[in-house]
Amino acid sequence: MTDDTTANPADDELLDALYDSVLSGDADSAIDSTRAGLAAGLQPLSLLFDAMIPSLEEVGNLFESGEIFLPEMLISARAMQACMNILRPLLADAASSRIGVFVMGTIAGDIHDIGKNLCDVMLEGAGFEVIDLGINVPADRFVEAITEHQPDAVGLSAFLTTTMAELATTIDAIDAAGVRGDTKIIVGGAPVTQEYADQIGADGYAPTAVSAVRTVKELLGMGQS
Ligand code: B1M
């Protein structure tokens, strides 16, 4: 959640409308609410963390309880992504100079990418050049990308309990290939914990996209923003 939660009833109405539009998967109306929120002076992070992300959490709850099915979950995700396209330039514009290179990807077997894309936006906003390998990325593709780009840090996202083990497989592959060097490896995604990150030999863990930036900067000795 953001610190600047709204005190204004009109802003609350806009956030509620955005929440409902993502929940029902109505992309046009979600886009309208996003634009209206920005025009009313709401912060992009507030639109994300006070409306869109809670809405997707509710989508997940409804899916889990069998009240909605995969197509509805996908339609809601698309509505959110349409709004993210509007917010991305606003969030990523903040950086004035490049502070490092970050390779990012969702691990093999997993096609969730909204949380990963949000990390990309926050990292870019903080000044990192982000090389995003996409979704369902096999371990050897991460190894290739480290060899090619010599990044300061690598981010691995996992969103399913069934794909989490692939985080360990990927870190093992990076170590076995001898390419880890000074590159820091950060893991995240809803089912991942600090304990699990420690267990599999990651350098860092962050629960949210915002804290991912803080963690990577700390690991790289850049202090806090
Ligand atoms: Co899926 N899905 N899904 N899904 N989905 C979840 C994750 C689930 C929790 C829903 C539920 O049952 N409640 C559940 C996982 C259960 C589990 O494993 N414990 C689930 C399931 C079961 C599945 C399928 C298996 C369903 C099926 O086929 N029967 C299937 C799997 C497909 C696959 O990957 N192989 C599937 C498919 C899909 C869609 C394709 C329909 C769609 C994804 C579309 C897309 O991403 N382009 C989808 C969606 C939308 C969801 C929910 C509803 C929303 C996910 C999301 O985007 N959240 C989700 C329910 C939920 O999250 N409660 C669910 C918003 C996003 C901003 O949050 O992803 O957590 P999050 O990212 C956060 C942090 O985790 C963190 O920062 C982000 C923002 O702060 N973070 C990092 C992320 N990466 C990080 C990296 C870092 C640091 C922090 O460092 C590197």
Coordinates of C-alpha atoms in Angstrom, one line a residue, residues 28-206:
D28 CA -11.9 -0.2 -21.4
S29 CA -13.4 0.9 -18.1
A30 CA -10.2 0.2 -16.2
I31 CA -8.3 2.4 -18.7
D32 CA -10.9 5.1 -18.3
S33 CA -10.6 4.9 -14.5
T34 CA -6.8 5.0 -14.7
R35 CA -6.8 8.1 -16.9
A36 CA -9.5 9.7 -14.6
G37 CA -7.4 8.9 -11.5
L38 CA -4.3 10.5 -13.0
A39 CA -6.2 13.5 -14.2
A40 CA -7.6 13.9 -10.6
G41 CA -4.0 13.9 -9.3
L42 CA -3.8 10.3 -7.9
Q43 CA -0.3 8.9 -7.9
P44 CA 0.5 6.0 -10.2
L45 CA 1.7 3.9 -7.2
S46 CA -1.6 4.5 -5.5
L47 CA -3.6 3.3 -8.5
L48 CA -1.4 0.2 -8.5
F49 CA -1.2 -0.6 -4.8
D50 CA -4.6 0.7 -3.6
A51 CA -6.7 -0.6 -6.5
M52 CA -5.2 -2.9 -9.1
I53 CA -3.1 -5.2 -7.0
P54 CA -5.9 -5.7 -4.3
S55 CA -8.3 -6.4 -7.2
L56 CA -6.0 -9.1 -8.6
E57 CA -5.7 -10.6 -5.1
E58 CA -9.5 -10.9 -5.0
V59 CA -9.5 -12.4 -8.5
G60 CA -7.1 -15.1 -7.1
N61 CA -9.4 -15.7 -4.1
L62 CA -12.4 -16.1 -6.4
F63 CA -10.4 -18.5 -8.6
E64 CA -9.3 -20.5 -5.6
S65 CA -12.8 -20.9 -4.3
G66 CA -14.1 -22.0 -7.7
E67 CA -16.3 -18.9 -8.2
I68 CA -14.4 -17.9 -11.4
F69 CA -12.2 -19.9 -13.8
L70 CA -9.0 -19.5 -15.8
P71 CA -10.5 -17.3 -18.6
E72 CA -11.9 -14.8 -16.1
M73 CA -8.5 -14.7 -14.4
L74 CA -6.8 -14.0 -17.7
I75 CA -9.2 -11.3 -18.7
S76 CA -8.6 -9.5 -15.4
A77 CA -4.9 -9.8 -15.9
R78 CA -5.2 -8.3 -19.3
A79 CA -7.2 -5.4 -17.9
M80 CA -4.5 -4.7 -15.4
Q81 CA -1.8 -4.9 -18.1
A82 CA -3.6 -2.4 -20.2
C83 CA -3.5 0.0 -17.3
M84 CA 0.1 -0.8 -16.6
N85 CA 0.9 0.3 -20.1
I86 CA -0.4 3.8 -19.2
L87 CA 1.5 3.9 -15.9
R88 CA 4.8 2.5 -17.0
P89 CA 6.2 5.6 -18.6
L90 CA 5.2 7.7 -15.6
L91 CA 7.0 5.3 -13.2
A92 CA 10.1 4.7 -15.3
D93 CA 10.7 8.3 -16.1
A94 CA 12.1 9.1 -12.7
A95 CA 15.7 8.0 -13.3
S96 CA 18.2 10.6 -14.6
S97 CA 21.2 8.3 -15.1
R98 CA 22.0 4.5 -15.3
I99 CA 23.2 3.0 -12.1
G100 CA 23.5 -0.7 -13.1
V101 CA 22.4 -3.6 -15.3
F102 CA 19.7 -6.0 -14.1
V103 CA 18.7 -9.2 -15.8
M104 CA 15.2 -10.3 -14.9
G105 CA 12.9 -13.3 -15.7
T106 CA 10.1 -15.6 -14.6
I107 CA 11.6 -19.1 -14.1
A108 CA 10.8 -22.2 -16.2
G109 CA 7.3 -23.6 -16.1
D110 CA 5.8 -20.3 -14.9
I111 CA 4.0 -17.8 -17.2
H112 CA 2.9 -15.2 -14.6
D113 CA 4.5 -11.9 -15.4
I114 CA 2.6 -8.9 -14.0
G115 CA 4.6 -8.9 -10.7
K116 CA 7.9 -9.3 -12.7
N117 CA 6.9 -6.4 -15.0
L118 CA 6.2 -4.3 -12.0
C119 CA 9.7 -5.0 -10.7
D120 CA 11.1 -4.0 -14.1
V121 CA 9.3 -0.7 -13.9
M122 CA 10.5 0.1 -10.4
L123 CA 14.1 -0.9 -11.2
E124 CA 14.0 1.3 -14.4
G125 CA 12.6 4.1 -12.3
A126 CA 15.6 3.7 -9.9
G127 CA 18.0 3.9 -12.8
F128 CA 18.8 0.3 -13.7
E129 CA 18.9 -0.9 -17.3
V130 CA 16.6 -4.0 -17.2
I131 CA 17.1 -6.8 -19.6
D132 CA 13.9 -8.8 -19.3
L133 CA 14.2 -12.4 -20.5
G134 CA 10.4 -12.9 -20.2
I135 CA 8.4 -15.8 -18.9
N136 CA 9.1 -19.5 -18.7
V137 CA 12.8 -18.9 -18.8
P138 CA 15.0 -22.0 -18.6
A139 CA 18.1 -22.0 -16.3
D140 CA 20.5 -22.1 -19.2
R141 CA 19.0 -18.9 -20.7
F142 CA 19.9 -17.1 -17.4
V143 CA 23.4 -18.5 -17.7
E144 CA 23.7 -17.2 -21.3
A145 CA 22.3 -13.7 -20.3
I146 CA 24.8 -13.4 -17.4
T147 CA 27.7 -14.3 -19.8
E148 CA 26.5 -11.9 -22.4
H149 CA 25.5 -8.9 -20.3
Q150 CA 27.6 -9.2 -17.2
P151 CA 24.8 -7.7 -15.0
D152 CA 25.2 -6.3 -11.6
A153 CA 22.2 -8.4 -10.5
V154 CA 19.8 -11.1 -11.6
G155 CA 16.2 -11.3 -10.6
L156 CA 14.3 -14.5 -10.6
S157 CA 10.5 -14.5 -10.1
A158 CA 8.4 -17.6 -9.2
F159 CA 4.6 -17.3 -8.7
L160 CA 3.6 -20.9 -8.1
T161 CA 4.5 -23.3 -5.3
T162 CA 5.0 -25.9 -8.0
T163 CA 7.6 -23.8 -9.9
M164 CA 9.5 -22.5 -6.9
A165 CA 12.0 -25.4 -7.0
E166 CA 13.1 -24.0 -10.4
L167 CA 14.6 -21.1 -8.5
A168 CA 17.1 -23.5 -6.9
T169 CA 17.7 -25.3 -10.2
T170 CA 18.5 -21.9 -11.8
I171 CA 20.9 -20.8 -9.1
D172 CA 22.6 -24.2 -9.2
A173 CA 23.0 -23.9 -12.9
I174 CA 24.5 -20.4 -12.6
D175 CA 27.0 -21.6 -10.0
A176 CA 27.8 -24.8 -12.0
A177 CA 28.5 -22.7 -15.1
G178 CA 31.0 -20.6 -13.0
V179 CA 29.4 -17.3 -14.2
R180 CA 28.1 -16.0 -10.9
G181 CA 31.1 -13.9 -9.9
D182 CA 30.0 -10.6 -8.2
T183 CA 26.5 -10.8 -9.8
K184 CA 23.9 -10.7 -7.0
I185 CA 20.9 -13.0 -7.3
I186 CA 17.6 -11.8 -6.0
V187 CA 14.5 -14.0 -5.8
G188 CA 10.8 -13.0 -5.3
G189 CA 7.2 -13.8 -6.1
A190 CA 4.2 -14.5 -4.0
P191 CA 5.1 -18.0 -2.6
V192 CA 8.8 -17.2 -2.0
T193 CA 10.1 -16.4 1.5
Q194 CA 13.3 -15.1 3.0
E195 CA 13.8 -18.5 4.6
Y196 CA 13.5 -20.2 1.2
A197 CA 15.8 -17.6 -0.4
D198 CA 18.5 -18.4 2.2
Q199 CA 18.0 -22.1 1.8
I200 CA 18.7 -22.0 -2.0
G201 CA 21.7 -19.7 -1.8
A202 CA 20.1 -16.5 -3.2
D203 CA 21.9 -13.3 -2.2
G204 CA 18.6 -11.5 -1.5
Y205 CA 14.9 -11.7 -1.3
A206 CA 12.2 -9.0 -1.6

